[in-house]
XYZ file of C-alpha atoms in Angstrom:
738
model
C -101.693 -12.993 -7.355
C -99.655 -13.479 -10.490
C -95.938 -13.506 -10.287
C -93.935 -10.483 -11.337
C -92.932 -12.204 -14.606
C -96.549 -12.064 -15.704
C -96.321 -8.269 -15.971
C -93.711 -6.897 -18.342
C -92.854 -3.280 -19.125
C -91.435 -3.188 -22.609
C -88.819 -0.468 -22.502
C -86.765 1.511 -25.040
C -84.316 4.403 -24.741
C -82.141 6.554 -27.011
C -79.281 8.950 -26.292
C -77.995 12.167 -27.795
C -75.059 10.292 -29.386
C -74.486 6.677 -30.427
C -77.457 4.313 -30.483
C -78.029 0.710 -31.530
C -75.142 -1.648 -30.854
C -72.953 1.256 -29.565
C -75.578 2.663 -27.193
C -73.868 4.211 -24.163
C -70.305 3.876 -25.494
C -69.859 7.602 -25.969
C -71.240 8.625 -22.531
C -74.015 10.718 -24.098
C -77.208 11.428 -22.072
C -80.637 9.992 -22.504
C -83.028 12.043 -24.713
C -85.908 9.570 -25.243
C -87.777 6.948 -23.150
C -90.694 4.820 -24.453
C -92.560 2.128 -22.540
C -95.679 0.002 -22.633
C -97.091 -2.606 -20.192
C -97.874 -6.169 -21.345
C -100.084 -8.435 -19.214
C -98.777 -11.906 -20.086
C -101.523 -13.619 -18.135
C -104.392 -11.889 -19.977
C -102.415 -11.199 -23.155
C -103.265 -7.550 -23.105
C -101.277 -4.378 -23.535
C -101.530 -1.078 -21.736
C -101.108 2.497 -22.880
C -97.948 3.448 -24.797
C -95.912 6.238 -23.267
C -93.301 8.293 -25.181
C -91.360 10.909 -23.259
C -88.574 13.206 -24.476
C -85.841 13.953 -21.974
C -83.853 17.177 -21.729
C -80.172 16.437 -21.163
C -77.865 18.716 -19.101
C -75.857 19.334 -22.284
C -78.387 20.229 -24.987
C -76.502 18.873 -27.971
C -77.299 16.135 -30.556
C -74.844 14.418 -32.889
C -75.663 14.140 -36.571
C -75.953 10.403 -36.213
C -78.538 10.814 -33.410
C -80.581 13.306 -35.501
C -80.606 10.936 -38.436
C -81.500 7.796 -36.435
C -84.094 9.291 -34.072
C -85.531 12.123 -36.237
C -85.259 14.465 -33.254
C -83.981 18.035 -33.262
C -82.760 20.448 -30.607
C -86.097 22.166 -30.651
C -87.827 18.897 -29.652
C -85.711 18.297 -26.518
C -85.053 21.864 -25.353
C -88.613 22.054 -23.917
C -88.684 18.531 -22.451
C -88.476 17.549 -18.844
C -85.164 16.495 -17.220
C -84.432 12.863 -16.490
C -85.535 12.914 -12.841
C -88.957 14.234 -13.795
C -89.392 11.657 -16.565
C -88.355 8.798 -14.228
C -90.866 10.037 -11.659
C -93.528 10.027 -14.406
C -92.516 6.535 -15.415
C -92.768 5.251 -11.856
C -96.199 6.852 -11.310
C -97.750 5.575 -14.526
C -96.341 2.050 -14.305
C -97.289 1.676 -10.606
C -100.797 2.855 -11.345
C -101.323 0.416 -14.245
C -99.749 -2.523 -12.336
C -102.043 -1.853 -9.444
C -105.049 -1.809 -11.739
C -104.021 -5.282 -12.958
C -103.951 -6.524 -9.363
C -100.211 -6.941 -9.338
C -97.586 -5.604 -7.022
C -94.433 -5.666 -9.205
C -93.224 -5.829 -12.785
C -90.174 -6.785 -14.863
C -88.550 -4.577 -17.551
C -88.371 -6.108 -21.030
C -85.704 -4.815 -23.428
C -84.276 -5.694 -26.799
C -80.749 -5.080 -25.546
C -79.262 -4.783 -22.058
C -77.396 -1.637 -23.141
C -80.233 0.771 -22.445
C -80.323 -0.385 -18.800
C -76.719 -1.369 -18.083
C -74.774 1.139 -20.168
C -77.072 4.189 -20.245
C -79.690 4.374 -17.475
C -77.675 3.181 -14.447
C -74.494 5.076 -15.220
C -76.337 8.321 -15.900
C -78.499 8.001 -12.815
C -75.401 7.319 -10.731
C -73.640 10.435 -12.083
C -76.663 12.614 -11.389
C -77.290 10.999 -7.960
C -80.787 9.851 -9.001
C -82.493 6.904 -7.343
C -83.867 4.546 -9.924
C -87.219 2.779 -9.295
C -86.777 -0.772 -8.009
C -87.896 -2.205 -11.320
C -84.705 -1.044 -13.041
C -82.563 -3.569 -11.162
C -83.806 -6.554 -13.120
C -84.897 -7.119 -16.707
C -85.650 -9.630 -19.443
C -83.602 -9.637 -22.607
C -85.940 -10.378 -25.542
C -83.085 -11.478 -27.837
C -81.910 -14.140 -25.422
C -85.479 -15.348 -24.797
C -86.188 -15.432 -28.491
C -82.975 -17.433 -29.083
C -83.993 -19.853 -26.354
C -87.410 -20.425 -28.029
C -86.033 -20.292 -31.600
C -82.426 -21.501 -31.540
C -82.345 -21.796 -35.339
C -82.779 -17.993 -35.720
C -79.033 -17.407 -35.350
C -76.640 -16.213 -32.673
C -77.965 -13.759 -30.104
C -75.576 -10.920 -30.984
C -76.857 -10.905 -34.607
C -80.622 -10.878 -33.769
C -82.459 -7.644 -34.615
C -86.099 -6.693 -34.100
C -86.786 -7.003 -37.851
C -85.044 -10.353 -38.159
C -86.885 -11.774 -35.240
C -90.285 -10.606 -36.643
C -89.438 -12.064 -39.987
C -88.371 -15.389 -38.476
C -91.756 -15.946 -36.825
C -93.690 -14.572 -39.829
C -94.961 -11.296 -38.283
C -95.233 -8.147 -40.406
C -92.961 -5.220 -39.675
C -94.523 -2.360 -37.776
C -95.150 0.647 -39.999
C -94.866 3.258 -37.238
C -92.501 6.156 -38.157
C -91.723 7.504 -34.676
C -88.455 6.145 -33.248
C -88.986 4.279 -30.027
C -92.738 3.732 -30.710
C -91.850 1.424 -33.602
C -89.344 -0.613 -31.504
C -91.717 -0.936 -28.516
C -94.668 -2.069 -30.622
C -92.465 -4.630 -32.385
C -91.189 -5.989 -29.045
C -94.758 -6.293 -27.796
C -95.689 -8.379 -30.810
C -92.733 -10.636 -30.268
C -93.525 -11.026 -26.600
C -97.138 -12.039 -27.280
C -95.897 -14.453 -29.924
C -93.546 -16.100 -27.456
C -96.527 -16.733 -25.168
C -97.596 -19.557 -27.512
C -94.443 -21.401 -26.375
C -93.800 -22.625 -22.831
C -92.624 -19.293 -21.490
C -90.463 -19.001 -18.399
C -88.442 -15.897 -18.788
C -84.918 -15.596 -17.441
C -84.534 -12.461 -15.372
C -81.166 -10.703 -15.251
C -80.430 -9.036 -11.916
C -78.038 -6.388 -10.625
C -76.445 -7.790 -7.484
C -74.810 -5.190 -5.198
C -71.095 -4.914 -5.075
C -69.832 -7.249 -2.370
C -66.553 -6.791 -0.523
C -64.589 -9.982 -0.117
C -61.065 -11.372 -0.492
C -59.773 -13.796 -3.076
C -57.557 -16.747 -2.610
C -54.423 -17.266 -4.698
C -55.658 -20.828 -5.346
C -58.897 -19.526 -6.859
C -59.035 -19.819 -10.648
C -59.948 -16.477 -12.332
C -60.989 -16.374 -15.980
C -58.923 -13.836 -17.868
C -61.921 -13.010 -20.077
C -63.636 -11.422 -17.022
C -60.930 -8.983 -15.860
C -60.181 -5.377 -16.827
C -57.626 -2.769 -15.686
C -58.864 0.735 -14.988
C -56.292 3.553 -15.064
C -56.438 7.212 -14.085
C -58.556 6.784 -10.956
C -58.467 9.597 -8.395
C -56.048 8.442 -5.566
C -58.804 8.608 -2.951
C -61.116 6.293 -4.925
C -62.549 3.293 -3.063
C -63.976 0.040 -4.383
C -67.445 1.526 -3.989
C -66.448 4.439 -6.236
C -65.193 1.994 -8.859
C -68.381 -0.107 -8.574
C -70.306 3.106 -9.101
C -68.292 3.897 -12.209
C -69.208 0.496 -13.571
C -72.821 0.844 -12.386
C -75.155 -1.467 -14.333
C -72.537 -4.202 -14.719
C -72.206 -7.113 -12.368
C -68.892 -7.233 -10.514
C -67.907 -10.551 -9.008
C -67.761 -10.940 -5.273
C -64.573 -9.275 -4.105
C -63.947 -8.253 -7.676
C -62.385 -4.818 -7.141
C -58.651 -4.712 -6.416
C -57.104 -1.274 -6.009
C -53.363 -1.262 -6.988
C -50.768 0.117 -4.611
C -47.421 1.675 -5.580
C -44.139 0.759 -4.007
C -44.788 3.030 -1.061
C -48.095 1.305 -0.316
C -50.167 4.156 -1.621
C -52.779 3.876 -4.403
C -51.404 4.496 -7.850
C -54.609 5.326 -9.709
C -55.142 1.819 -11.116
C -57.514 -0.981 -10.264
C -58.222 -4.505 -11.520
C -61.844 -5.320 -11.719
C -63.377 -8.795 -12.162
C -66.873 -9.281 -13.616
C -69.188 -12.236 -13.410
C -68.738 -13.159 -17.066
C -67.066 -12.067 -20.330
C -70.207 -10.310 -21.581
C -70.061 -7.832 -18.671
C -66.270 -7.474 -19.174
C -66.893 -6.568 -22.786
C -69.466 -3.939 -21.760
C -66.986 -2.523 -19.244
C -64.415 -2.084 -22.066
C -66.995 0.117 -23.802
C -66.600 2.574 -20.937
C -63.033 3.381 -21.961
C -62.359 7.097 -21.338
C -65.706 7.601 -19.560
C -65.568 10.110 -16.733
C -65.317 9.781 -12.956
C -65.933 13.348 -11.925
C -63.678 15.495 -14.002
C -61.232 12.687 -14.839
C -61.541 10.241 -17.671
C -60.808 6.601 -16.879
C -58.940 4.303 -19.217
C -60.257 0.697 -19.390
C -58.125 -2.143 -20.798
C -58.229 -5.965 -20.797
C -56.241 -7.686 -18.032
C -55.556 -11.296 -17.021
C -56.676 -13.451 -14.112
C -53.009 -13.762 -13.078
C -52.735 -10.015 -12.719
C -55.906 -9.931 -10.650
C -54.773 -12.604 -8.226
C -51.327 -11.015 -7.936
C -53.043 -7.925 -6.499
C -56.114 -9.379 -4.811
C -55.149 -12.897 -3.974
C -53.703 -13.989 -0.663
C -53.122 -16.945 1.570
C -53.338 -15.252 4.983
C -55.879 -16.934 7.259
C -55.837 -13.736 9.363
C -57.093 -11.667 6.460
C -59.688 -14.249 5.492
C -61.047 -14.302 8.990
C -60.982 -10.493 9.233
C -62.939 -10.160 5.996
C -65.344 -12.986 6.615
C -67.913 -10.488 7.836
C -69.534 -9.420 4.564
C -71.075 -6.027 3.674
C -68.690 -4.191 6.065
C -67.134 -0.830 5.302
C -63.356 -0.904 5.598
C -61.291 2.004 6.785
C -57.460 2.151 6.739
C -55.629 3.944 9.569
C -52.068 5.034 8.936
C -49.473 6.653 11.203
C -50.517 4.948 14.440
C -48.043 5.089 17.372
C -46.137 1.820 17.465
C -47.296 1.316 21.103
C -51.020 1.805 20.271
C -53.354 -0.865 21.686
C -56.723 -2.079 20.547
C -58.439 -0.154 23.321
C -56.637 3.080 22.525
C -57.675 2.865 18.891
C -61.310 2.057 19.819
C -61.298 5.059 22.190
C -59.851 7.258 19.480
C -62.650 6.328 17.079
C -65.207 7.008 19.787
C -68.750 5.742 20.478
C -70.206 7.455 17.396
C -68.268 5.081 15.138
C -68.443 1.644 16.819
C -66.147 -1.022 15.356
C -67.701 -4.269 14.250
C -67.258 -6.863 17.015
C -65.027 -4.480 18.973
C -61.331 -5.473 18.951
C -62.025 -8.317 16.485
C -62.937 -5.712 13.906
C -59.468 -4.126 14.201
C -56.480 -5.602 12.293
C -52.980 -4.244 13.112
C -50.417 -4.666 10.321
C -47.076 -5.966 11.515
C -43.708 -6.972 10.259
C -42.803 -10.686 10.321
C -40.956 -10.249 13.592
C -44.080 -8.806 15.212
C -43.064 -5.104 15.144
C -45.978 -2.770 14.346
C -45.873 -0.876 11.024
C -48.247 1.909 12.128
C -51.063 0.698 9.842
C -54.383 -0.837 10.818
C -57.670 -1.721 9.141
C -61.029 -1.270 10.820
C -64.471 -2.762 10.003
C -67.682 -0.776 10.334
C -71.149 -2.207 9.884
C -72.635 0.769 7.993
C -71.766 3.816 6.012
C -72.793 6.213 8.811
C -70.267 4.731 11.264
C -67.533 4.872 8.628
C -68.294 8.517 7.827
C -68.047 9.383 11.544
C -64.667 7.642 11.674
C -63.380 9.556 8.634
C -64.089 12.772 10.491
C -61.190 11.835 12.802
C -58.774 12.221 9.833
C -55.522 13.894 10.962
C -56.596 14.062 14.606
C -54.008 13.263 17.287
C -53.554 9.924 19.022
C -50.731 10.006 21.470
C -48.280 12.403 19.861
C -49.068 11.529 16.211
C -51.738 12.594 13.794
C -53.677 9.692 12.261
C -54.685 9.453 8.584
C -57.895 7.602 7.755
C -58.955 6.485 4.296
C -61.587 4.296 2.751
C -60.050 0.937 1.906
C -60.915 -2.379 0.214
C -60.506 -6.030 0.824
C -57.896 -6.249 -1.875
C -55.900 -3.434 -0.295
C -55.983 -5.249 3.065
C -54.658 -8.317 1.300
C -51.937 -6.366 -0.552
C -50.684 -4.580 2.545
C -50.588 -7.826 4.574
C -48.871 -9.667 1.723
C -46.141 -6.984 1.558
C -45.447 -6.616 5.274
C -46.038 -10.098 6.444
C -44.512 -12.145 3.596
C -41.411 -14.161 4.356
C -38.224 -12.525 3.106
C -37.058 -14.038 -0.168
C -33.618 -15.254 0.789
C -33.078 -18.600 -0.964
C -29.554 -19.964 -1.614
C -27.582 -18.597 -4.562
C -28.024 -20.327 -7.941
C -25.576 -23.166 -8.536
C -24.199 -21.429 -11.631
C -24.380 -17.625 -11.455
C -24.077 -15.692 -14.622
C -20.888 -13.879 -13.482
C -17.716 -15.638 -12.423
C -16.843 -16.046 -8.777
C -13.850 -13.635 -8.805
C -16.249 -10.773 -9.412
C -17.354 -11.057 -5.773
C -13.776 -10.534 -4.627
C -13.632 -7.048 -6.086
C -13.738 -4.041 -3.662
C -17.180 -3.641 -2.039
C -19.774 -1.660 -3.837
C -20.871 0.214 -0.768
C -18.405 2.159 1.341
C -18.015 2.007 5.078
C -20.806 4.013 6.578
C -19.764 7.440 7.898
C -21.440 10.756 8.758
C -19.310 12.679 6.263
C -21.688 14.438 3.868
C -19.802 13.703 0.710
C -22.772 12.187 -1.234
C -25.639 13.642 -3.087
C -29.128 12.166 -3.696
C -30.838 12.794 -7.027
C -34.608 12.505 -6.773
C -37.205 12.745 -9.496
C -35.099 11.414 -12.374
C -36.988 10.446 -15.520
C -37.524 6.647 -15.514
C -35.746 6.418 -18.848
C -32.710 8.273 -17.603
C -29.388 6.462 -17.949
C -25.807 6.991 -16.885
C -25.078 9.296 -19.806
C -28.060 11.445 -18.855
C -26.782 11.822 -15.286
C -23.326 12.727 -16.537
C -24.741 15.409 -18.826
C -26.947 16.633 -15.966
C -24.035 17.065 -13.580
C -21.855 18.745 -16.171
C -18.480 19.888 -14.872
C -19.126 18.267 -11.510
C -18.769 14.814 -13.126
C -14.985 15.106 -12.624
C -15.547 15.108 -8.862
C -17.341 11.712 -8.652
C -15.571 8.944 -6.810
C -14.754 5.618 -8.527
C -17.676 3.220 -8.121
C -19.619 6.265 -7.009
C -22.852 6.062 -9.020
C -25.677 4.143 -7.379
C -28.923 3.781 -9.371
C -31.935 2.878 -7.174
C -34.390 0.372 -8.631
C -37.795 -0.524 -7.299
C -39.046 -3.981 -6.290
C -39.637 -4.934 -9.960
C -36.087 -3.995 -10.962
C -37.148 -0.858 -12.742
C -35.780 2.667 -12.212
C -37.346 4.335 -9.205
C -36.381 7.873 -10.159
C -33.662 8.010 -7.454
C -29.861 7.829 -7.604
C -26.981 8.381 -5.203
C -23.629 9.868 -6.263
C -20.495 9.708 -4.098
C -18.351 12.847 -4.487
C -14.654 13.306 -3.623
C -15.383 15.683 -0.741
C -18.202 17.313 1.218
C -17.402 20.607 -0.584
C -17.914 18.989 -3.905
C -21.236 17.444 -2.761
C -22.331 20.810 -1.411
C -21.614 22.524 -4.720
C -23.423 19.868 -6.711
C -26.487 20.111 -4.462
C -26.557 23.907 -4.799
C -25.806 24.168 -8.517
C -27.841 21.266 -9.811
C -30.892 21.412 -7.538
C -34.057 21.659 -9.590
C -32.203 21.586 -12.899
C -34.167 20.039 -15.750
C -33.456 16.576 -17.201
C -35.745 15.541 -20.071
C -38.504 17.999 -19.173
C -38.451 17.046 -15.479
C -36.741 18.983 -12.736
C -34.547 16.928 -10.538
C -34.050 17.555 -6.794
C -30.462 17.281 -5.512
C -29.709 16.940 -1.802
C -26.440 16.595 0.061
C -26.275 13.514 2.305
C -23.826 11.289 4.082
C -22.397 7.903 3.152
C -24.280 6.368 6.107
C -27.603 7.757 4.839
C -26.903 6.618 1.299
C -25.946 3.071 2.392
C -29.007 2.724 4.582
C -31.358 3.876 1.786
C -29.659 1.535 -0.758
C -30.342 -1.330 1.609
C -34.010 -0.529 1.872
C -34.104 2.093 4.575
C -35.897 5.401 4.430
C -34.487 8.895 3.996
C -37.058 11.676 3.748
C -38.092 14.874 5.501
C -39.263 12.893 8.467
C -35.773 11.525 9.160
C -33.875 8.363 8.677
C -35.210 4.785 9.199
C -32.984 1.692 9.152
C -33.428 -1.016 6.521
C -35.053 -4.329 7.303
C -31.785 -6.131 6.606
C -30.308 -4.517 9.794
C -32.730 -6.563 11.883
C -31.101 -9.299 13.971
C -33.433 -11.885 12.556
C -31.749 -11.619 9.123
C -28.327 -12.947 8.302
C -26.448 -13.404 5.027
C -27.205 -16.613 3.088
C -25.000 -19.550 3.844
C -24.140 -19.726 0.169
C -21.668 -16.874 0.718
C -19.314 -19.353 2.255
C -18.772 -20.935 -1.147
C -17.066 -17.792 -2.368
C -13.619 -16.379 -1.480
C -13.355 -14.685 1.918
C -14.350 -11.054 1.751
C -11.938 -8.388 2.959
C -11.889 -7.761 6.612
C -12.678 -4.127 6.071
C -16.004 -4.936 4.443
C -18.690 -3.075 6.384
C -21.833 -4.508 7.751
C -23.941 -2.662 5.206
C -21.787 -3.856 2.323
C -22.215 -7.485 3.505
C -25.885 -7.334 2.575
C -25.659 -7.170 -1.193
C -28.695 -5.945 -3.114
C -30.387 -8.285 -5.605
C -29.350 -6.436 -8.772
C -25.686 -5.350 -8.983
C -23.873 -4.195 -12.051
C -20.403 -5.574 -12.292
C -17.632 -2.959 -11.826
C -15.126 -2.441 -14.542
C -11.447 -1.998 -13.668
C -10.059 1.484 -13.881
C -8.575 2.283 -17.301
C -5.265 4.160 -16.950
C -4.189 6.181 -20.001
C -0.639 5.501 -21.133
C 0.271 9.174 -21.336
C -0.634 9.901 -17.728
C -0.056 7.005 -15.363
C -0.620 9.256 -12.338
C -4.093 10.220 -13.378
C -6.970 7.690 -13.878
C -9.643 8.848 -16.251
C -12.906 7.064 -15.485
C -15.655 6.387 -18.010
C -19.060 4.729 -18.423
C -19.022 2.212 -21.248
C -22.452 1.525 -22.670
C -22.884 -2.014 -21.325
C -25.983 -2.061 -19.138
C -26.377 -5.856 -19.380
C -23.882 -6.934 -16.751
C -26.071 -8.133 -13.960
C -25.768 -10.871 -11.410
C -28.560 -13.435 -11.387
C -29.081 -13.507 -7.618
C -32.506 -14.035 -6.078
C -31.522 -12.368 -2.809
C -34.061 -9.850 -1.705
C -33.510 -7.975 1.538
C -36.212 -5.440 0.744
C -39.103 -7.869 0.875
C -40.611 -5.683 3.545
C -41.917 -2.462 2.127
C -40.518 0.622 3.826
C -41.198 3.933 2.082
C -39.806 3.840 -0.529
C -38.680 0.185 -1.053
C -35.630 -0.276 -3.249
C -33.742 -2.988 -5.014
C -30.546 -0.979 -5.691
C -28.255 -1.488 -8.601
C -24.784 -0.211 -7.840
C -23.236 0.786 -11.128
C -19.540 0.277 -10.531
C -18.078 2.358 -13.329
C -15.805 5.364 -12.873
C -17.338 8.758 -13.354
C -15.858 11.069 -15.929
C -16.577 14.577 -17.262
C -18.343 14.515 -20.622
C -16.868 15.734 -23.879
C -14.261 18.502 -23.807
C -14.169 18.626 -19.998
C -12.983 15.056 -19.888
C -10.275 15.797 -22.391
C -9.136 18.807 -20.492
C -8.886 16.883 -17.273
C -6.933 14.104 -18.963
C -4.352 16.481 -20.240
C -3.680 17.934 -16.783
C -1.033 16.612 -14.378
C -2.437 14.955 -11.332
C -1.682 17.844 -8.953
C -3.100 20.350 -11.440
C -6.277 18.363 -11.774
C -6.699 18.416 -8.049
C -6.356 22.125 -7.975
C -8.621 22.738 -10.969
C -11.851 21.976 -9.209
C -12.602 25.205 -7.313
C -15.500 25.536 -4.953
C -16.559 28.813 -6.576
C -18.647 28.420 -9.710
C -16.428 30.988 -11.527
C -13.396 33.176 -10.790
C -14.001 36.431 -8.840
C -14.835 37.649 -5.409
C -17.509 35.912 -3.332
C -20.217 37.610 -1.275
C -22.656 35.811 0.977
C -26.182 37.299 1.051
C -28.336 36.529 4.104
C -31.925 37.230 5.076
C -33.570 36.516 1.714
C -37.321 35.701 1.492
C -37.967 32.005 0.796
C -39.430 32.682 -2.648
C -36.414 34.637 -3.888
C -35.320 33.985 -7.444
C -32.216 34.788 -9.464
C -33.931 37.633 -11.310
C -34.828 39.235 -7.967
C -31.153 39.245 -6.853
C -30.006 40.545 -10.260
C -32.496 43.412 -9.901
C -31.161 44.163 -6.333
C -27.538 44.370 -7.624
C -28.415 46.299 -10.783
C -25.301 48.152 -12.065
C -22.774 45.672 -10.600
C -22.091 43.803 -13.854
C -23.551 40.474 -12.669
C -24.577 37.602 -14.856
C -27.265 35.072 -13.922
C -24.715 32.254 -13.520
C -22.887 34.313 -10.902
C -25.760 33.890 -8.461
C -26.085 30.697 -6.452
C -29.217 30.436 -4.229
C -28.720 28.008 -1.332
C -31.407 25.437 -0.528
C -32.089 23.459 2.602
C -32.744 19.697 2.835
C -36.459 20.227 2.148
C -35.673 21.858 -1.222
C -36.645 25.381 -0.073
C -34.548 28.528 -0.218
C -32.473 28.680 2.990
C -32.514 32.478 2.958
C -28.943 32.714 1.735
C -27.202 33.058 -1.594
C -23.626 33.222 -2.906
C -22.852 35.985 -5.407
C -19.571 35.951 -7.401
C -18.570 39.473 -8.470
C -16.168 40.068 -11.321
C -13.616 41.715 -9.055
C -12.845 42.167 -5.402
C -13.349 45.950 -5.789
C -16.916 45.477 -7.012
C -17.675 42.921 -4.256
C -16.468 45.263 -1.466
C -18.388 48.181 -2.983
C -21.547 46.116 -3.105
C -21.178 45.112 0.536
C -20.627 48.701 1.542
C -23.518 50.085 -0.520
C -26.205 47.422 -0.415
C -25.814 45.694 2.995
C -28.771 46.099 5.370
C -30.929 47.428 2.590
C -34.567 46.230 2.181
C -35.150 43.282 -0.175
C -38.925 42.814 -0.764
C -39.674 44.088 2.703
C -36.815 42.185 4.440
C -33.495 43.539 5.505
C -30.604 41.590 3.921
C -26.966 41.304 5.088
C -23.953 41.048 2.834
C -20.665 39.443 3.948
C -17.459 39.531 1.928
C -15.847 36.084 1.850
C -12.055 35.760 1.479
């Protein structure tokens, strides 16, 4: 029995778009397949087959029509791809069997038709390719091996190879037939040389973890952007179907909260496959197009590399499906998790296939990774998504080896608390200024701004807050940065009183800043301080920062600085890694009793401290930058405040948005808008800015609103006439407020 390399199937394909060297780059479908069997042992050829293929989108580019000579009328009556592939399999299997062989190898002039066209299209259409399409012989590379003086591989063409060996060009006019006949001639010519063809295979995607010590060639790595958040490494491997991804070569990137951010770094076996991957820029995964760019080996190892022996041991079992569990009770045991998953989804090696993620001090994070031996078991486990374990619902997601490594790196890494640099950028007396963070209290005199544009600066926040800028405390603006020192979209503002914070939260909530609406919530100094130190403040409640753990203490280098004031709070003792230096208050000469604060445009004053107390990743992690400037009203408002005496300035900040009589409206539907209330009070001379809808902590309408009427007479008449009336099916109550 001859080996499979003794039977070649010379193969050619064309698409409805780009062909030649750009074949497959525009994601167009196959419209033509041509093939012919060559018996290398007997030096004979079989019947030539030429099949047109009807694409799902019946459309041809002008370039395709010119190069292939085909028209819409030719392909509209053709068979779809699955039928043509079935015909290919039947005809080739029959001829191979007649030759007394059991297998064959594809022979192509370029790997593009197999790697960039056939495999990706079959994957999108959920078609199963015949086994023979997972290996092939590249004629150009074989010709270059036999005739190295013919020139570089990438410049070889069918006509140049025929000319080099003295063979006449094939006179056939039909596209595909001409190319296949030419390749058959070249193949038979190469038989005169010692012929041992190199076969190029498609290894399956293998899950594995990488070591930070492992060298990674930057010419083999790409970055894919725009991935659906639920994408797994298998989905990405499917997107790059036809290209050989290195073992453990898919690394999904996580954001600061530990969730996937739609990006992945992918490592291929060589630069040739990396270059083919770049040709898939803006190809589609479902309805979304994916951007593909070059990346470096350092970037790949930063995401996928690790040094944890625990992870290496956990992932040592290859070809396992990984599932991530999130939201586990902190007291959950191995047995409880195994029981939760049930007998229909057995975990590989029982408890050894379950990896709990913990903080460095051993506290559980609520995350775990589970190994399953097959897709069926993993699918059964995913059916448990959002089912209850104990008193908590559990989230289950597909995961990857790189994600396991990233999560373990973030949670289990040692906190970065080295000693301070010997010569910090700022002088020592700066540390003796009043503390950046106030003593924690439950007084709700702060507001949290969430959803700020990343490019937003101090001036943008001042403009956003408008007249309320006059009510900001000195040193009261706290910009929250992420772990990379970039804006996180959050900021905290300390107001002069809870009433001022309340009015800011109500008036500014969901106002627009640079085409983005910003959420504004009232909060306490304690909540602000805890979040700035790395804790969590969200709808689920308040979680303390890692720096409050007893295992952490301030660096000993603090002893080299002047003694801090005794009133310095515990939270203030743990200074964040990036702190803007405060400027002293500037007192105008004409009004010594009143201090006008301002924000000079000097964002470069930062301390070069490598102290990081947010090395653990709560949700969200922060590296806060406390901007220690004084807040001031912008423009004319600032000038007006400056001109007022101190006592007058204090009295000139009313709680009401405008003069008049105030009425509280209760019982509103949660989707109430300003226009709805204006319509309800039609005829009462109200303007849109006289209506203030109150929101709760979750950002929803609380069912109440404050309405400022032009006069007390109108307000009392509205209460008498409109109270207890129906408002979109609900009875509302009106209360006159003195």
